[in-house]
Amino acid sequence: MKLNIPEKYADLYLKALSERKRTLEDKIEEFKKEIEDIDNHISALTSIPIFQDNLPVNTYQKKSKTYREEWPWSRKITYYQELTKQLMTSSEVVDFIMSKEPTLDKNKVRSSISAALSNKHRSGDYTKFVDPVTNSAYYGPPEWFVSKDQPHLTYVPNDLKKRLIGQ
């Protein structure tokens, strides 16, 4: 950056730039602290039992092939995944849950499912694949993937297959 500043103002300009830089660096530190606080809140929320599959479940419920409203969000996601046997998007899971429980608040379901999928991805229970055409995120168990960025075609939904390989 080349500036044409008269010599008599150079010191003032340098001082102003230095102050502006310090102000911006202070703001960056504030943002970093705020991000850390948000991460702590997210971590605390996703550790709540509703986001986890390892809740005590009696044998009857484990063997049950029917959807249960009392399940935690993560179990509802797993049920949908087992039902479709394909990579899934959060909106597909939300639509499925809303079809089973129409009295729920869709925004609450959407945020809960997004948080639960994010938690499952972060813990390694699910792998995330982003459709390069639509930027939609698809999730599935790691064993459904050839590599981190390549799902097995068996588990890819038909609409995604068409976009990816033009079938």
Short mmCIF file of C-alpha atoms in Angstrom, two decimals:
data_model
loop_
_atom_site.label_atom_id
_atom_site.label_comp_id
_atom_site.label_asym_id
_atom_site.label_seq_id
_atom_site.Cartn_x
_atom_site.Cartn_y
_atom_site.Cartn_z
CA MET A 1 0.00 0.00 0.00
CA LYS A 2 1.53 3.28 -1.08
CA LEU A 3 0.35 6.52 0.47
CA ASN A 4 1.15 10.09 -0.35
CA ILE A 5 1.04 11.78 3.04
CA PRO A 6 2.81 15.04 3.76
CA GLU A 7 5.74 14.50 6.10
CA LYS A 8 4.28 16.76 8.78
CA TYR A 9 1.23 14.44 9.10
CA ALA A 10 3.10 11.13 8.93
CA ASP A 11 3.49 10.85 12.72
CA LEU A 12 -0.19 11.58 13.31
CA TYR A 13 -1.23 9.08 10.65
CA LEU A 14 1.10 6.41 12.08
CA LYS A 15 -0.30 7.02 15.56
CA ALA A 16 -3.90 6.77 14.28
CA LEU A 17 -3.15 3.53 12.43
CA SER A 18 -1.48 2.02 15.50
CA GLU A 19 -4.49 2.91 17.67
CA ARG A 20 -6.88 1.46 15.11
CA LYS A 21 -4.81 -1.74 14.99
CA ARG A 22 -4.91 -2.06 18.80
CA THR A 23 -8.68 -1.50 18.78
CA LEU A 24 -9.18 -4.21 16.18
CA GLU A 25 -6.90 -6.63 18.04
CA ASP A 26 -8.92 -6.03 21.22
CA LYS A 27 -12.13 -6.75 19.32
CA ILE A 28 -10.62 -9.96 17.95
CA GLU A 29 -9.80 -11.06 21.51
CA GLU A 30 -13.38 -10.28 22.58
CA PHE A 31 -14.73 -12.33 19.67
CA LYS A 32 -12.42 -15.23 20.55
CA LYS A 33 -13.71 -15.18 24.15
CA GLU A 34 -17.30 -15.04 22.91
CA ILE A 35 -16.69 -17.97 20.53
CA GLU A 36 -15.15 -19.94 23.40
CA ASP A 37 -18.22 -19.21 25.55
CA ILE A 38 -20.52 -20.34 22.75
CA ASP A 39 -18.48 -23.54 22.28
CA ASN A 40 -18.78 -24.21 26.02
CA HIS A 41 -22.56 -23.70 25.88
CA ILE A 42 -22.87 -25.98 22.86
CA SER A 43 -20.75 -28.61 24.56
CA ALA A 44 -22.85 -28.38 27.71
CA LEU A 45 -26.10 -28.62 25.75
CA THR A 46 -25.02 -31.54 23.59
CA SER A 47 -23.94 -33.48 26.66
CA ILE A 48 -27.55 -33.45 27.88
CA PRO A 49 -29.03 -36.97 27.69
CA ILE A 50 -31.51 -36.04 24.94
CA PHE A 51 -28.55 -35.88 22.52
CA GLN A 52 -27.08 -39.25 23.46
CA ASP A 53 -27.94 -42.81 22.45
CA ASN A 54 -26.58 -44.51 25.55
CA LEU A 55 -29.58 -43.89 27.76
CA PRO A 56 -30.90 -46.94 29.60
CA VAL A 57 -33.47 -48.58 27.37
CA ASN A 58 -35.38 -51.65 28.39
CA THR A 59 -35.15 -54.75 26.23
CA TYR A 60 -38.66 -54.35 24.87
CA GLN A 61 -37.85 -50.90 23.45
CA LYS A 62 -34.55 -52.08 21.97
CA LYS A 63 -36.26 -54.86 20.04
CA SER A 64 -39.12 -52.60 19.00
CA LYS A 65 -39.29 -51.73 15.32
CA THR A 66 -41.72 -48.87 15.90
CA TYR A 67 -40.93 -45.20 16.35
CA ARG A 68 -41.16 -43.90 19.91
CA GLU A 69 -41.83 -40.27 20.82
CA GLU A 70 -39.95 -40.62 24.12
CA TRP A 71 -36.67 -41.46 22.39
CA PRO A 72 -33.85 -38.89 22.53
CA TRP A 73 -33.15 -36.98 19.32
CA SER A 74 -30.08 -39.05 18.51
CA ARG A 75 -32.10 -42.28 18.73
CA LYS A 76 -34.74 -40.81 16.41
CA ILE A 77 -31.96 -39.97 13.93
CA THR A 78 -30.60 -43.52 14.16
CA TYR A 79 -34.09 -44.93 13.65
CA TYR A 80 -34.52 -42.84 10.49
CA GLN A 81 -31.07 -43.90 9.25
CA GLU A 82 -31.88 -47.59 9.87
CA LEU A 83 -35.24 -47.16 8.14
CA THR A 84 -33.90 -45.49 4.97
CA LYS A 85 -30.46 -47.14 4.84
CA GLN A 86 -29.18 -44.05 2.99
CA LEU A 87 -27.20 -40.92 3.75
CA MET A 88 -29.52 -38.32 5.22
CA THR A 89 -29.80 -34.57 5.54
CA SER A 90 -30.97 -32.84 8.69
CA SER A 91 -34.05 -31.52 6.86
CA GLU A 92 -35.07 -35.07 5.87
CA VAL A 93 -34.83 -36.17 9.50
CA VAL A 94 -36.81 -33.12 10.63
CA ASP A 95 -39.54 -33.81 8.05
CA PHE A 96 -39.68 -37.45 9.16
CA ILE A 97 -39.99 -36.55 12.85
CA MET A 98 -42.62 -33.92 12.07
CA SER A 99 -44.63 -36.55 10.18
CA LYS A 100 -44.50 -38.75 13.29
CA GLU A 101 -45.02 -35.94 15.83
CA PRO A 102 -46.89 -33.10 14.10
CA THR A 103 -47.54 -31.23 17.37
CA LEU A 104 -43.84 -30.48 17.88
CA ASP A 105 -42.40 -27.04 17.15
CA LYS A 106 -40.56 -27.47 13.84
CA ASN A 107 -37.91 -24.86 14.73
CA LYS A 108 -37.12 -26.68 17.97
CA VAL A 109 -36.91 -30.00 16.13
CA ARG A 110 -34.67 -28.45 13.47
CA SER A 111 -32.23 -26.99 16.00
CA SER A 112 -32.22 -30.16 18.12
CA ILE A 113 -31.57 -32.41 15.12
CA SER A 114 -28.83 -30.11 13.82
CA ALA A 115 -27.15 -30.13 17.23
CA ALA A 116 -27.48 -33.91 17.58
CA LEU A 117 -26.06 -34.53 14.08
CA SER A 118 -23.22 -32.14 14.77
CA ASN A 119 -22.50 -33.96 18.03
CA LYS A 120 -22.60 -37.37 16.30
CA HIS A 121 -20.25 -36.05 13.60
CA ARG A 122 -17.87 -34.55 16.13
CA SER A 123 -17.79 -37.80 18.14
CA GLY A 124 -17.09 -39.85 14.99
CA ASP A 125 -20.41 -41.74 15.04
CA TYR A 126 -21.31 -40.13 11.72
CA THR A 127 -19.31 -38.93 8.74
CA LYS A 128 -20.42 -35.79 6.92
CA PHE A 129 -20.47 -35.50 3.13
CA VAL A 130 -21.16 -32.13 1.49
CA ASP A 131 -22.85 -32.22 -1.91
CA PRO A 132 -20.58 -30.09 -4.14
CA VAL A 133 -23.55 -28.97 -6.24
CA THR A 134 -26.06 -27.88 -3.57
CA ASN A 135 -23.75 -27.59 -0.53
CA SER A 136 -26.19 -29.80 1.40
CA ALA A 137 -24.65 -31.85 4.20
CA TYR A 138 -25.37 -35.58 4.22
CA TYR A 139 -24.64 -37.79 7.23
CA GLY A 140 -24.11 -41.49 7.70
CA PRO A 141 -22.07 -44.01 9.70
CA PRO A 142 -18.34 -44.12 8.85
CA GLU A 143 -18.68 -47.65 7.45
CA TRP A 144 -20.89 -46.18 4.69
CA PHE A 145 -17.87 -44.29 3.35
CA VAL A 146 -14.98 -45.47 1.15
CA SER A 147 -12.95 -42.54 2.46
CA LYS A 148 -13.67 -39.42 4.48
CA ASP A 149 -14.94 -37.58 1.39
CA GLN A 150 -16.41 -40.45 -0.62
CA PRO A 151 -19.56 -42.36 0.36
CA HIS A 152 -20.29 -45.88 -0.93
CA LEU A 153 -22.75 -45.54 -3.82
CA THR A 154 -25.01 -48.10 -2.12
CA TYR A 155 -25.93 -45.55 0.54
CA VAL A 156 -26.20 -42.47 -1.67
CA PRO A 157 -29.81 -41.28 -2.27
CA ASN A 158 -30.91 -41.35 -5.91
CA ASP A 159 -31.25 -37.55 -6.24
CA LEU A 160 -27.66 -37.13 -5.01
CA LYS A 161 -26.42 -39.90 -7.34
CA LYS A 162 -27.98 -38.07 -10.29
CA ARG A 163 -26.19 -34.85 -9.37
CA LEU A 164 -22.86 -36.54 -8.72
CA ILE A 165 -22.61 -39.06 -11.55
CA GLY A 166 -25.43 -38.09 -13.86
CA GLN A 167 -27.35 -41.38 -13.77
#
